[in-house]
Coordinates of C-alpha atoms in Angstrom, one line a residue:
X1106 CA -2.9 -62.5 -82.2
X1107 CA -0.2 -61.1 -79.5
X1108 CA -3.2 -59.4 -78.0
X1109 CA -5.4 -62.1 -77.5
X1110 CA -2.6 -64.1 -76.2
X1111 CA -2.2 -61.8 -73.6
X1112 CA -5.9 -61.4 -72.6
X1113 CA -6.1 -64.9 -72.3
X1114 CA -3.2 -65.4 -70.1
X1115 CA -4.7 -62.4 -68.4
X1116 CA -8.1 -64.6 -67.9
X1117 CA -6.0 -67.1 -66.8
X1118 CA -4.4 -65.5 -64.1
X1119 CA -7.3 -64.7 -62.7
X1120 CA -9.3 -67.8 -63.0
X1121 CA -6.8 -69.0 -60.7
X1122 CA -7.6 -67.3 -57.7
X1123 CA -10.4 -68.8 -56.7
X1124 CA -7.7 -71.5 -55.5
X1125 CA -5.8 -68.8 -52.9
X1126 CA -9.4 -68.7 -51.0
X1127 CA -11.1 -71.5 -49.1
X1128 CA -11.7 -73.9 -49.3
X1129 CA -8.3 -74.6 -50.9
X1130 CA -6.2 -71.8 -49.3
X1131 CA -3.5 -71.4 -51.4
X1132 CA -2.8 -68.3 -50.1
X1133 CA 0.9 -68.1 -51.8
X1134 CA -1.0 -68.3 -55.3
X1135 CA -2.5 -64.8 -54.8
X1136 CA 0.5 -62.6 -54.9
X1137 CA 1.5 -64.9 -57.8
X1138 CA -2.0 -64.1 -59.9
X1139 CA -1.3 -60.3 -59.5
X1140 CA 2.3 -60.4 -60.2
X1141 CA 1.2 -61.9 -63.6
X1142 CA -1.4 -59.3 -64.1
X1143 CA 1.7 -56.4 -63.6
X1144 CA 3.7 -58.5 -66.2
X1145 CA 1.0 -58.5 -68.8
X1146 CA 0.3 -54.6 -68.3
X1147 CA 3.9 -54.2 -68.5
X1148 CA 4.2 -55.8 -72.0
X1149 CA 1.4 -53.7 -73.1
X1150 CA 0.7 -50.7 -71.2
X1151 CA -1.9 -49.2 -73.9
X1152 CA -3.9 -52.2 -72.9
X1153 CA -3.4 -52.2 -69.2
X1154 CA -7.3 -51.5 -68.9
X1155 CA -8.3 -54.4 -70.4
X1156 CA -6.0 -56.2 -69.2
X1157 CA -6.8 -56.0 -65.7
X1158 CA -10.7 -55.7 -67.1
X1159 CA -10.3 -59.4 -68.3
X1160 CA -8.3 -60.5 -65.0
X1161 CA -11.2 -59.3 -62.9
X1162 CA -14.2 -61.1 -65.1
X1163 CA -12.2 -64.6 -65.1
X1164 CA -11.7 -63.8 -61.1
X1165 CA -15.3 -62.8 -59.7
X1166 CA -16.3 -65.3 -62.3
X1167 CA -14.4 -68.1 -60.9
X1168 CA -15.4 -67.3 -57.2
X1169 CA -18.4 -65.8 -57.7
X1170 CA -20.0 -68.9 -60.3
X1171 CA -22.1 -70.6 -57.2
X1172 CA -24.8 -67.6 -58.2
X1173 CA -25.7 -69.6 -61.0
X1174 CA -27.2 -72.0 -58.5
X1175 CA -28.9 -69.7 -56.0
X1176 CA -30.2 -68.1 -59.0
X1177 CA -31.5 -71.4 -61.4
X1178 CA -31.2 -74.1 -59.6
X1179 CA -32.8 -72.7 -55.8
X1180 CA -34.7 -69.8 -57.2
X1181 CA -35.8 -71.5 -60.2
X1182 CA -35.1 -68.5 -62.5
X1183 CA -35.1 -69.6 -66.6
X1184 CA -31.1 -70.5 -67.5
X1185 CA -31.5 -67.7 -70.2
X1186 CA -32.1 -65.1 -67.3
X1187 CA -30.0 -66.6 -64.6
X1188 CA -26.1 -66.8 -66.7
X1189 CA -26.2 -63.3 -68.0
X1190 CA -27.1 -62.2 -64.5
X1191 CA -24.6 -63.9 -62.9
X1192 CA -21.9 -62.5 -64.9
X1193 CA -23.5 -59.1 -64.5
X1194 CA -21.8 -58.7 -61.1
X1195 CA -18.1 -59.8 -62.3
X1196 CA -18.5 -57.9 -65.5
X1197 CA -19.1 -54.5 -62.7
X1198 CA -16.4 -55.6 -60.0
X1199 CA -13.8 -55.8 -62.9
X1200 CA -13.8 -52.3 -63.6
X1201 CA -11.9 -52.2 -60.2
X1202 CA -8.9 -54.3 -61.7
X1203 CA -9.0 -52.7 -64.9
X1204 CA -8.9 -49.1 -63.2
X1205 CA -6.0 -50.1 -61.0
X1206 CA -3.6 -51.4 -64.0
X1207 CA -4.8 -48.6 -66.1
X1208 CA -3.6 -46.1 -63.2
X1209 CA -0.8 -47.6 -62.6
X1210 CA 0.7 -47.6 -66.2
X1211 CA -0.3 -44.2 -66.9
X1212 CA 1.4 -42.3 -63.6
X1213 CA 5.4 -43.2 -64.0
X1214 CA 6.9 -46.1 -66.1
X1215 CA 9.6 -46.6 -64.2
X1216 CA 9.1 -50.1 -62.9
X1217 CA 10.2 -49.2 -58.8
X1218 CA 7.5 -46.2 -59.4
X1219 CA 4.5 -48.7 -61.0
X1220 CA 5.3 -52.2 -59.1
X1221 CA 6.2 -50.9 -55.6
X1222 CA 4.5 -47.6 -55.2
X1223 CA 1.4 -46.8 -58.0
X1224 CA 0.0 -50.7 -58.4
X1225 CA -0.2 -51.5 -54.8
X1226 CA -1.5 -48.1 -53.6
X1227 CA -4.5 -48.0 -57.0
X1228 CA -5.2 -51.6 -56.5
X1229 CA -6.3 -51.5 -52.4
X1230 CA -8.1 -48.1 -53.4
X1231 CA -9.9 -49.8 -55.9
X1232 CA -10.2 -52.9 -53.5
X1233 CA -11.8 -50.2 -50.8
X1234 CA -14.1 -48.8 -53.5
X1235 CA -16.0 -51.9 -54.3
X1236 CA -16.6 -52.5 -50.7
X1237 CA -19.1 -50.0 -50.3
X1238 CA -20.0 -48.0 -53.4
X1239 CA -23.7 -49.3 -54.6
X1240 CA -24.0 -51.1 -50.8
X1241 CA -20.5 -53.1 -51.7
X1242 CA -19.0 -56.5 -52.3
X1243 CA -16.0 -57.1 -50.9
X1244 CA -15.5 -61.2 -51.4
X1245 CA -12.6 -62.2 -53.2
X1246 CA -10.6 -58.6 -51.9
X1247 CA -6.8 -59.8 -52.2
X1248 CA -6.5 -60.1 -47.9
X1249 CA -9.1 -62.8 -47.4
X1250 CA -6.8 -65.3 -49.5
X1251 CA -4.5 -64.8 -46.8
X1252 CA -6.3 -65.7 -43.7
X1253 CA -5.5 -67.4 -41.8
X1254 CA -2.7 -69.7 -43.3
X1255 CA -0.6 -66.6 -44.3
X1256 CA 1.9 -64.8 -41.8
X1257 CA -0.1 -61.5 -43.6
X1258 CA -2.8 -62.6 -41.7
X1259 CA -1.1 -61.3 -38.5
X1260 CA -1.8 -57.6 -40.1
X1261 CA -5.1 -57.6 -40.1
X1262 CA -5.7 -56.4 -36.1
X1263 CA -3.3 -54.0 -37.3
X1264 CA -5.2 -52.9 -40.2
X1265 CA -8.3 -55.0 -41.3
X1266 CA -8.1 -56.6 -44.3
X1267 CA -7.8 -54.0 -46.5
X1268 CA -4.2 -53.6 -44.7
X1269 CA -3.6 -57.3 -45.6
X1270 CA -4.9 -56.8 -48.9
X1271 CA -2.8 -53.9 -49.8
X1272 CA 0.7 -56.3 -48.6
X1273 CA -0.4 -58.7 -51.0
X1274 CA -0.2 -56.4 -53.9
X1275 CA 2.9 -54.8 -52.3
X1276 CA 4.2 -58.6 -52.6
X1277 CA 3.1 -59.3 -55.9
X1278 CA 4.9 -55.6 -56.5
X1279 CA 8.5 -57.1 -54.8
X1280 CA 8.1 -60.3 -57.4
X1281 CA 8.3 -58.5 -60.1
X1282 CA 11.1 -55.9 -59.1
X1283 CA 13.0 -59.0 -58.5
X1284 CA 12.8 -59.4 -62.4
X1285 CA 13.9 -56.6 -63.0
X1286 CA 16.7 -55.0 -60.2
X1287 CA 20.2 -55.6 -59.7
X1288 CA 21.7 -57.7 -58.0
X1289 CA 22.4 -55.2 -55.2
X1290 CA 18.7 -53.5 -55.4
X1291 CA 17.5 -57.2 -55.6
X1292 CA 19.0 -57.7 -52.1
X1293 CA 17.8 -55.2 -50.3
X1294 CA 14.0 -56.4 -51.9
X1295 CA 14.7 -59.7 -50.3
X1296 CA 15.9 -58.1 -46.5
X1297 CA 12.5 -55.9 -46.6
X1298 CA 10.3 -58.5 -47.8
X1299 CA 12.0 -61.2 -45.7
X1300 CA 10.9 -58.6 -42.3
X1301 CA 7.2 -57.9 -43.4
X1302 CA 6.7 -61.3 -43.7
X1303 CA 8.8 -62.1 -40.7
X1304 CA 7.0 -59.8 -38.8
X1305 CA 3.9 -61.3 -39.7
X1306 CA 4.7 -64.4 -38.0
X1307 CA 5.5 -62.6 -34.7
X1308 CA 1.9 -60.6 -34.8
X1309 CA -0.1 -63.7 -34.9
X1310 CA 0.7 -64.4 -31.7
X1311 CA 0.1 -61.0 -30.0
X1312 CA -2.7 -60.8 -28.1
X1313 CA -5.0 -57.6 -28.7
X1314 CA -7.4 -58.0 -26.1
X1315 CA -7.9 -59.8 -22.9
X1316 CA -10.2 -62.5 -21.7
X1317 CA -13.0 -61.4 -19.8
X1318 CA -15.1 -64.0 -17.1
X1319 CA -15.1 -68.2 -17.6
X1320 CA -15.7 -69.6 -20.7
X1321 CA -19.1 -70.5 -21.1
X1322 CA -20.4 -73.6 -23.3
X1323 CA -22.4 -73.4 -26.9
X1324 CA -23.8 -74.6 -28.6
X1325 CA -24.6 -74.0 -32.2
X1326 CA -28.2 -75.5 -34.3
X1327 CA -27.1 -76.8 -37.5
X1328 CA -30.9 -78.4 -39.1
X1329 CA -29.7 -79.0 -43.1
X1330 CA -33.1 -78.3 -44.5
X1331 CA -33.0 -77.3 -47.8
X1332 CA -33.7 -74.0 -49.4
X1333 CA -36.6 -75.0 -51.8
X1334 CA -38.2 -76.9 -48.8
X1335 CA -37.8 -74.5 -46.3
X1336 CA -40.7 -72.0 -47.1
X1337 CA -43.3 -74.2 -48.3
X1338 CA -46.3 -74.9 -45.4
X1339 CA -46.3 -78.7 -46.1
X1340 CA -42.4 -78.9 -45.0
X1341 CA -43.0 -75.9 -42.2
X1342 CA -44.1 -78.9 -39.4
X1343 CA -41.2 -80.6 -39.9
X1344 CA -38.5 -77.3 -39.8
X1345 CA -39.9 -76.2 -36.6
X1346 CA -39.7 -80.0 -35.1
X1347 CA -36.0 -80.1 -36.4
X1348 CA -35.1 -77.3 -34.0
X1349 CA -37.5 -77.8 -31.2
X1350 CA -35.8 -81.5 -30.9
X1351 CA -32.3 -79.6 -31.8
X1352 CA -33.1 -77.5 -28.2
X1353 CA -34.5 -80.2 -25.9
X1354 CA -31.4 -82.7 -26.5
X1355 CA -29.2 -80.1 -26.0
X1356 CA -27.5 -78.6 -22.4
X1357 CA -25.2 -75.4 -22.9
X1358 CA -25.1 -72.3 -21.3
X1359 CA -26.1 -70.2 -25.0
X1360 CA -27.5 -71.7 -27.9
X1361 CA -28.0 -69.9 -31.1
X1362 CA -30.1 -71.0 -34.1
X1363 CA -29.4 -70.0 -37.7
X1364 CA -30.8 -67.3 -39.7
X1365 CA -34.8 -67.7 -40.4
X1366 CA -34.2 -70.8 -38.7
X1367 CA -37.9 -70.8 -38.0
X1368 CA -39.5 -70.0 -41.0
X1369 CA -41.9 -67.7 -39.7
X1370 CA -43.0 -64.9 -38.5
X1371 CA -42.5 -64.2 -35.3
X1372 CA -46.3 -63.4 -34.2
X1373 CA -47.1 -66.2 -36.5
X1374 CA -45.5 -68.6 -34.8
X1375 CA -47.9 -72.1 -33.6
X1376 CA -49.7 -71.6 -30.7
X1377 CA -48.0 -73.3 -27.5
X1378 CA -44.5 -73.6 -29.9
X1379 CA -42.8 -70.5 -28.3
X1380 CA -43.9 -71.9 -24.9
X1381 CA -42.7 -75.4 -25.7
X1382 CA -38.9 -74.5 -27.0
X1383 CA -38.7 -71.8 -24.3
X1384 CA -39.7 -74.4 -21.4
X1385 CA -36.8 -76.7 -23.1
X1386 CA -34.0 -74.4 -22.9
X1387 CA -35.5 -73.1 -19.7
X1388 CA -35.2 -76.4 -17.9
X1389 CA -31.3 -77.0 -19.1
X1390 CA -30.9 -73.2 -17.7
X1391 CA -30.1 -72.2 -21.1
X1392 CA -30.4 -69.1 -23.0
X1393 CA -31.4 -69.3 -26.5
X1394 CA -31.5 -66.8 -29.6
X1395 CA -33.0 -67.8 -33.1
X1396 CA -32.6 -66.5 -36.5
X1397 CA -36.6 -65.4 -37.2
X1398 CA -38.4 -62.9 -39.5
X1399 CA -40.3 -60.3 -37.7
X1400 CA -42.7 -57.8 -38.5
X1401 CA -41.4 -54.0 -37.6
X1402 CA -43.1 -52.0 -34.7
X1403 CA -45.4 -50.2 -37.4
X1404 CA -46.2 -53.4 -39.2
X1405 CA -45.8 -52.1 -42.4
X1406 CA -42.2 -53.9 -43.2
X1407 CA -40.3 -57.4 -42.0
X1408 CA -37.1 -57.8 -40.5
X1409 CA -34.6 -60.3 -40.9
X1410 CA -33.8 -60.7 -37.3
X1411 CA -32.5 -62.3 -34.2
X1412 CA -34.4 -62.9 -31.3
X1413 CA -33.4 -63.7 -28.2
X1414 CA -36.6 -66.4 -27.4
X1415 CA -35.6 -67.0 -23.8
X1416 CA -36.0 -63.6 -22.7
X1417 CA -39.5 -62.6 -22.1
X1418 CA -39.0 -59.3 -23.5
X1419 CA -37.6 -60.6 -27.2
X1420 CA -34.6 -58.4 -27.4
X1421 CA -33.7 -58.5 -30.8
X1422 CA -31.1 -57.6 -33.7
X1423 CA -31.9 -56.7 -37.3
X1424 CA -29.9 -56.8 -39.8
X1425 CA -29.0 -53.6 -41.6
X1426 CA -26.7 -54.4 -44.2
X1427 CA -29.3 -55.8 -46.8
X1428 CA -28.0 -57.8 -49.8
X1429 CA -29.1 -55.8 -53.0
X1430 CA -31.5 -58.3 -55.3
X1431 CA -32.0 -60.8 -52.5
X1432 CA -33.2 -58.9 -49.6
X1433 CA -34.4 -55.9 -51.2
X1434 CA -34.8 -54.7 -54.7
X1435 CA -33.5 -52.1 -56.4
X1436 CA -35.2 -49.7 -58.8
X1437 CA -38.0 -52.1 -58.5
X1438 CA -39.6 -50.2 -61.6
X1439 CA -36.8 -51.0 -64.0
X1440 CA -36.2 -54.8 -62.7
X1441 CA -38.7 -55.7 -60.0
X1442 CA -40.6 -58.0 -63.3
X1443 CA -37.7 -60.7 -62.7
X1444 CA -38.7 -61.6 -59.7
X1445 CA -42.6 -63.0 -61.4
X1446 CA -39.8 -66.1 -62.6
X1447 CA -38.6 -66.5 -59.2
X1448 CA -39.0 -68.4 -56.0
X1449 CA -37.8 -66.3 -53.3
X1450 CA -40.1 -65.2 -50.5
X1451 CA -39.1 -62.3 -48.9
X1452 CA -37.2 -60.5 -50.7
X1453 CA -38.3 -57.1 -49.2
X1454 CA -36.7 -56.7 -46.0
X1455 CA -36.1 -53.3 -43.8
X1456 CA -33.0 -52.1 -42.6
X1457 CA -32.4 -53.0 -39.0
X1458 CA -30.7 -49.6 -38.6
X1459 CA -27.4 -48.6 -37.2
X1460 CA -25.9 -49.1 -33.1
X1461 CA -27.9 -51.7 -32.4
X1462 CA -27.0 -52.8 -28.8
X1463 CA -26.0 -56.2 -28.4
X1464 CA -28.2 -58.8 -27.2
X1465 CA -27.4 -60.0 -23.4
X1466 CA -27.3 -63.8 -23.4
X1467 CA -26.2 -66.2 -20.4
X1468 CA -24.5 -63.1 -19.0
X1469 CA -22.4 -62.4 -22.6
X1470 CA -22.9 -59.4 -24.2
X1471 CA -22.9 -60.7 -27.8
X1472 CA -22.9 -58.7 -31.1
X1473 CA -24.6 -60.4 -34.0
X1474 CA -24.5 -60.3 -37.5
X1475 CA -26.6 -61.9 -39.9
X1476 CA -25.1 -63.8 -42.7
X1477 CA -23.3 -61.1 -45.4
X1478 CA -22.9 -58.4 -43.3
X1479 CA -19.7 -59.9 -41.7
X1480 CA -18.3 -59.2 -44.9
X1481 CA -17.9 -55.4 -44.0
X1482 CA -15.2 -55.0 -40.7
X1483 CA -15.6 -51.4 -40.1
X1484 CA -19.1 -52.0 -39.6
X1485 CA -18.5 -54.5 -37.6
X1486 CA -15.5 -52.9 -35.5
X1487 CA -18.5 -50.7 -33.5
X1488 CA -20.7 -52.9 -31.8
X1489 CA -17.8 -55.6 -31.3
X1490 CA -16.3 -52.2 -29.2
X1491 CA -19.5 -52.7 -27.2
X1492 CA -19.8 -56.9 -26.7
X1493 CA -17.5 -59.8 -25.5
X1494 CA -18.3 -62.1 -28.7
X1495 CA -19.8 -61.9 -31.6
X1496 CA -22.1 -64.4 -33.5
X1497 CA -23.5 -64.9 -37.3
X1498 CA -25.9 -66.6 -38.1
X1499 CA -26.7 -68.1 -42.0
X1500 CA -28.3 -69.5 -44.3
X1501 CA -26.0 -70.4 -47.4
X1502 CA -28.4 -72.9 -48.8
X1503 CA -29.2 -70.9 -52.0
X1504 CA -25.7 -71.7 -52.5
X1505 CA -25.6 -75.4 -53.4
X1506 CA -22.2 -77.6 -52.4
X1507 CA -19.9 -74.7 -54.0
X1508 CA -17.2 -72.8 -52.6
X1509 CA -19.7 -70.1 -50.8
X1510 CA -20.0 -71.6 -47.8
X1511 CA -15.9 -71.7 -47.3
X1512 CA -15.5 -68.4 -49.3
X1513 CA -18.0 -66.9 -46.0
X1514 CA -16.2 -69.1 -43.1
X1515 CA -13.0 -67.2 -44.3
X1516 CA -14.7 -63.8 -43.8
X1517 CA -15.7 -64.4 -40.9
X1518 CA -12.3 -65.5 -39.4
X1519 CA -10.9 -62.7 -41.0
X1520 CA -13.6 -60.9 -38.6
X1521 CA -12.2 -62.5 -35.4
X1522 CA -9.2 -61.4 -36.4
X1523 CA -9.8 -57.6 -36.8
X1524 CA -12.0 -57.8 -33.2
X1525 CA -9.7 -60.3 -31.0
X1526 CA -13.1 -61.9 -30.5
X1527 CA -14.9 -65.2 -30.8
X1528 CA -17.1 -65.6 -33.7
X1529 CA -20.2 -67.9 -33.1
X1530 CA -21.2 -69.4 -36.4
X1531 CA -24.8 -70.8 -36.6
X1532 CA -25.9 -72.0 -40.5
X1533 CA -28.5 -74.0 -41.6
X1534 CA -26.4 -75.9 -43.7
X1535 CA -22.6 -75.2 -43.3
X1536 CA -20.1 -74.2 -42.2
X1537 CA -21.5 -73.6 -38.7
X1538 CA -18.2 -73.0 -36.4
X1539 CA -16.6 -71.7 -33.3
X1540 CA -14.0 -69.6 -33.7
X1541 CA -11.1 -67.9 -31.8
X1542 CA -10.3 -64.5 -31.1
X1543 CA -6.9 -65.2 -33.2
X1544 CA -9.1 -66.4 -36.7
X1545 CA -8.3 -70.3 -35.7
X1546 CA -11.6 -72.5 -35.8
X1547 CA -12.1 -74.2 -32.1
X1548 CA -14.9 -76.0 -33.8
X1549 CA -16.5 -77.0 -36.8
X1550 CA -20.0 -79.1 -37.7
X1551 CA -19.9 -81.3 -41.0
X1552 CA -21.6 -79.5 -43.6
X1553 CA -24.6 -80.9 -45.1
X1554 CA -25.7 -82.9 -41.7
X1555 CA -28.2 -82.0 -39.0
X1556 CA -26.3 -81.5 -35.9
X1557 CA -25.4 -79.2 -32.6
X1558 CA -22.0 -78.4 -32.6
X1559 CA -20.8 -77.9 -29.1
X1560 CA -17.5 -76.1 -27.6
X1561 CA -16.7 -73.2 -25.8
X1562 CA -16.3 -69.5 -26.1
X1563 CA -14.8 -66.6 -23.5
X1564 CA -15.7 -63.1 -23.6
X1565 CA -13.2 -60.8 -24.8
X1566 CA -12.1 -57.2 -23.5
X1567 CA -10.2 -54.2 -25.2
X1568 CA -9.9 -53.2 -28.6
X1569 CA -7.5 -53.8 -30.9
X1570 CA -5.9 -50.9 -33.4
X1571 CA -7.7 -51.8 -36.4
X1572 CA -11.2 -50.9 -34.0
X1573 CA -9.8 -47.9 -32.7
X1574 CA -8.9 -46.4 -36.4
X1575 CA -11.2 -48.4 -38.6
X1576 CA -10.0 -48.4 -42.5
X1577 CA -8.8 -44.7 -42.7
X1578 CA -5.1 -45.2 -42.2
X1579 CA -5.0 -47.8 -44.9
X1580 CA -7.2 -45.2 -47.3
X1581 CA -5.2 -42.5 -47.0
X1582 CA -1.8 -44.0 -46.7
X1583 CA -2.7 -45.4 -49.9
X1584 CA -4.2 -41.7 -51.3
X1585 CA -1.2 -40.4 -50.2
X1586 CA 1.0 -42.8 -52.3
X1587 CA -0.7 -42.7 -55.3
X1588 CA -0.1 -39.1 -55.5
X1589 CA 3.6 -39.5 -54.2
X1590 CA 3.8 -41.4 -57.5
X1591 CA 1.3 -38.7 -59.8
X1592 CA 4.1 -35.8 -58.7
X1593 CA 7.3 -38.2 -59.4
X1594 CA 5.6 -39.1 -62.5
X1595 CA 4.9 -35.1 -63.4
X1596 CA 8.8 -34.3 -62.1
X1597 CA 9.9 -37.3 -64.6
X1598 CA 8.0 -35.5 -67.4
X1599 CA 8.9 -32.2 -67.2
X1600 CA 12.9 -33.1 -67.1
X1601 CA 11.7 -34.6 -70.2

């Protein structure tokens, strides 16, 4: 009974993260959810692997439940296929939890050793690790709960956010020394914690990098078409009016369409339609880029791209960072028969490939992304290095009205952050925003509504240190911790 009282604290604790993350930013609540996790492996150390196991399926769970819908309710996969699948993912990211309590109880049980030094260290490894191992997922890692409300947020130029992250688990470690110090070691806690917070304040408003030029105006297409309408011909007329009209009422210096915003393929585009929206943003002296599948040079494979129309040439980015089950399938032997239940055309994209040059638009050199790939900084640190701005553009629509939508607006300020850039959000459906080089939004369009949002953006110059170093620093500092702790742990043994 003791047991399962503790594993369902343990799934409590980690239900509740999903309310430190937008859209309710509770970002104190996260350093609160892991200090509970420590506490419960502390208890019971011979369970500390299922202990954090259990944390981690309550929180992908929690913030990860919107699959249900992409899954049943856009793609129209059975319920019987679509709820184990969607707790296939948090049942994989929890090992990450699990790993990082077991770690941590196993090295020294000393509680300065496990809170402030082994927990913190194992937890942003294992944070690290599920960013890129099997292409990565790093949603819900412990730093995005902190931007941009948090004074931890001010770390992340510093960093990224697997700097921020690893503070928040250093926090959660402080918490629970406090339970457990004198009142003399309990003091000193306070002063250190008091200054990294503290400091945190004071690196918000340092500015990494310098503007560059005037601001120009954007403008941002917004058209709200829903998923299960957008790819079927009888709705394709009225998708490629939406955004035609979209361009012809509006008068910016850039304007950027969401992802696939034109349902087709490039070379399969209506006669006289390429003409038409390029004579539109022509005659308000506008340049205009569009989320649109293309075909690659050899024809053989499709890109999920973005083209910049209103150049002759069609300069283009692809993306590269492909989302695993929904942009291309893996071990198509052993699972490719799912997809016979689903709706969801294209589903077999190509990689874009790597240093892709950024697109030249109303004199801005401007680095896109396409929709999940601003999850990953490092990879987005490079070509940043190389524009002034840098612009996503989405489709969240498999998504439903959940949490995804806020979940991705929160990664990409955390982007802006690490870059000291503007971010240009374009989405078909939300949250389509403007924002500033410090991770504050300039602008934002009402989800769920066709509209332009409007503003204005400046070209950035310089880097900032998280660029220049990427994620090593953190990695290895961390490395370098956790075996600090493995050899006090081994001297602690062998005086024993």
């Amino acid at each position: 009974m003791r047991i399962l009282i503790l594993l369902l604290a343990a799934a409590l604790a980690g239900a509740l993260t999903v309310f430190s993350f937008a859209p309710y930013r509770l970002f104190w609540l996260m350093p609160l959810c892991l200090a509970a996790l420590m506490e419960l492996i502390q208890r019971e150390p011979r369970r500390a692997f299922w202990l954090g196991y259990v944390w981690g399926v309550a929180a992908y769970t929690s913030n990860f439940h919107w699959l249900y819908a992409s899954l049943h309710d856009v793609a129209g996969l059975p319920a019987a296929i679509a709820a184990p699948l969607v707790l296939l993912l948090p049942a994989y990211l929890a090992l990450y939890p699990g790993l990082a309590a077991w770690v941590a109880c196993r090295i020294d049980p000393r509680p300065w050793v496990r809170y402030l030094v082994a927990f913190p260290a194992a937890w942003e490894l294992g944070e690290w690790l599920r960013s890129w191992v099997m292409t990565g997922f790093p949603w819900a890692a412990a730093g995005y709960s902190q931007i941009t409300e948090s004074p931890l947020s001010g770390y992340a130029p510093l960093g990224g956010i697997h700097l921020v992250s690893y503070l928040v688990a250093l926090s959660a470690g402080a918490l629970m020394m406090l339970a457990r110090s004198n009142m003399r070691l309990r003091l000193g806690i306070l002063i250190v914690a008091a200054l990294l917070w503290c400091s945190g304040f004071w690196l918000r408003d340092v500015e990494w990098t310098t503007p560059q030029g005037k601001p120009i105006s954007v403008a941002l297409g917004q058209g709200n078409i829903a998923q299960e309408l957008k790819w079927t011909p009888e709705n394709l007329e009225q998708s490629l009016l939406t955004y035609y009209r979209q361009v012809a009422m509006t008068r910016a210096d850039l304007m950027i369409l969401p992802e696939t915003a034109l349902p087709l393929f490039l070379d399969d585009l209506p006669i006289g339609y390429l003409t038409m929206i390029r004579g539109e943003a022509s005659r308000a002296g506008m340049a205009l880029a569009s989320g649109i599948p293309r075909r690659t040079n050899d024809g053989r494979g499709y890109l999920n791209s973005v083209v910049a129309l209103s150049d002759p040439k069609m300069p283009y980015y692809a993306k590269d960072h492909l989302v695993p089950f929904g942009e291309f399938i893996p071990l198509p032997g052993l699972i490719g028969w799912i997809y016979q239940y689903m709706n969801m055309p294209l589903s077999g994209f190509s990689r874009g490939g790597a240093n892709q040059p950024p697109l030249l638009l109303a004199g801005q050199k401007v680095a896109f992304n396409v929709c999940y790939e601003d999850s990953f900084g490092e990879e987005l640190a490079g070509p940043a290095a190389q524009a002034g701005m840098l612009a996503n553009v989405s489709n969240l629509a498999w998504f439903g009205k959940s949490e995804a939508m806020s979940q991705h607006l929160q990664l990409s300020q955390a982007r802006s952050l690490e870059t000291g850039r503007y971010m240009l959000r374009a989405t078909n459906n939300g949250m389509t925003a403007i924002i500033r080089p410090n991770g504050e939004i300039s602008a934002i369009a009402a989800p769920f509504t066709a509209q332009v949002l409007t503003g204005f953006a400046q070209s950035r110059q310089g880097l900032t240190p998280y660029m220049r170093t990427g994620n090593l620093p953190v990695v290895l500092g961390c490395g370098v911790l956790l075996l600090a702790a493995l050899l006090l742990g081994w001297r602690r043994r062998g005086r024993h």
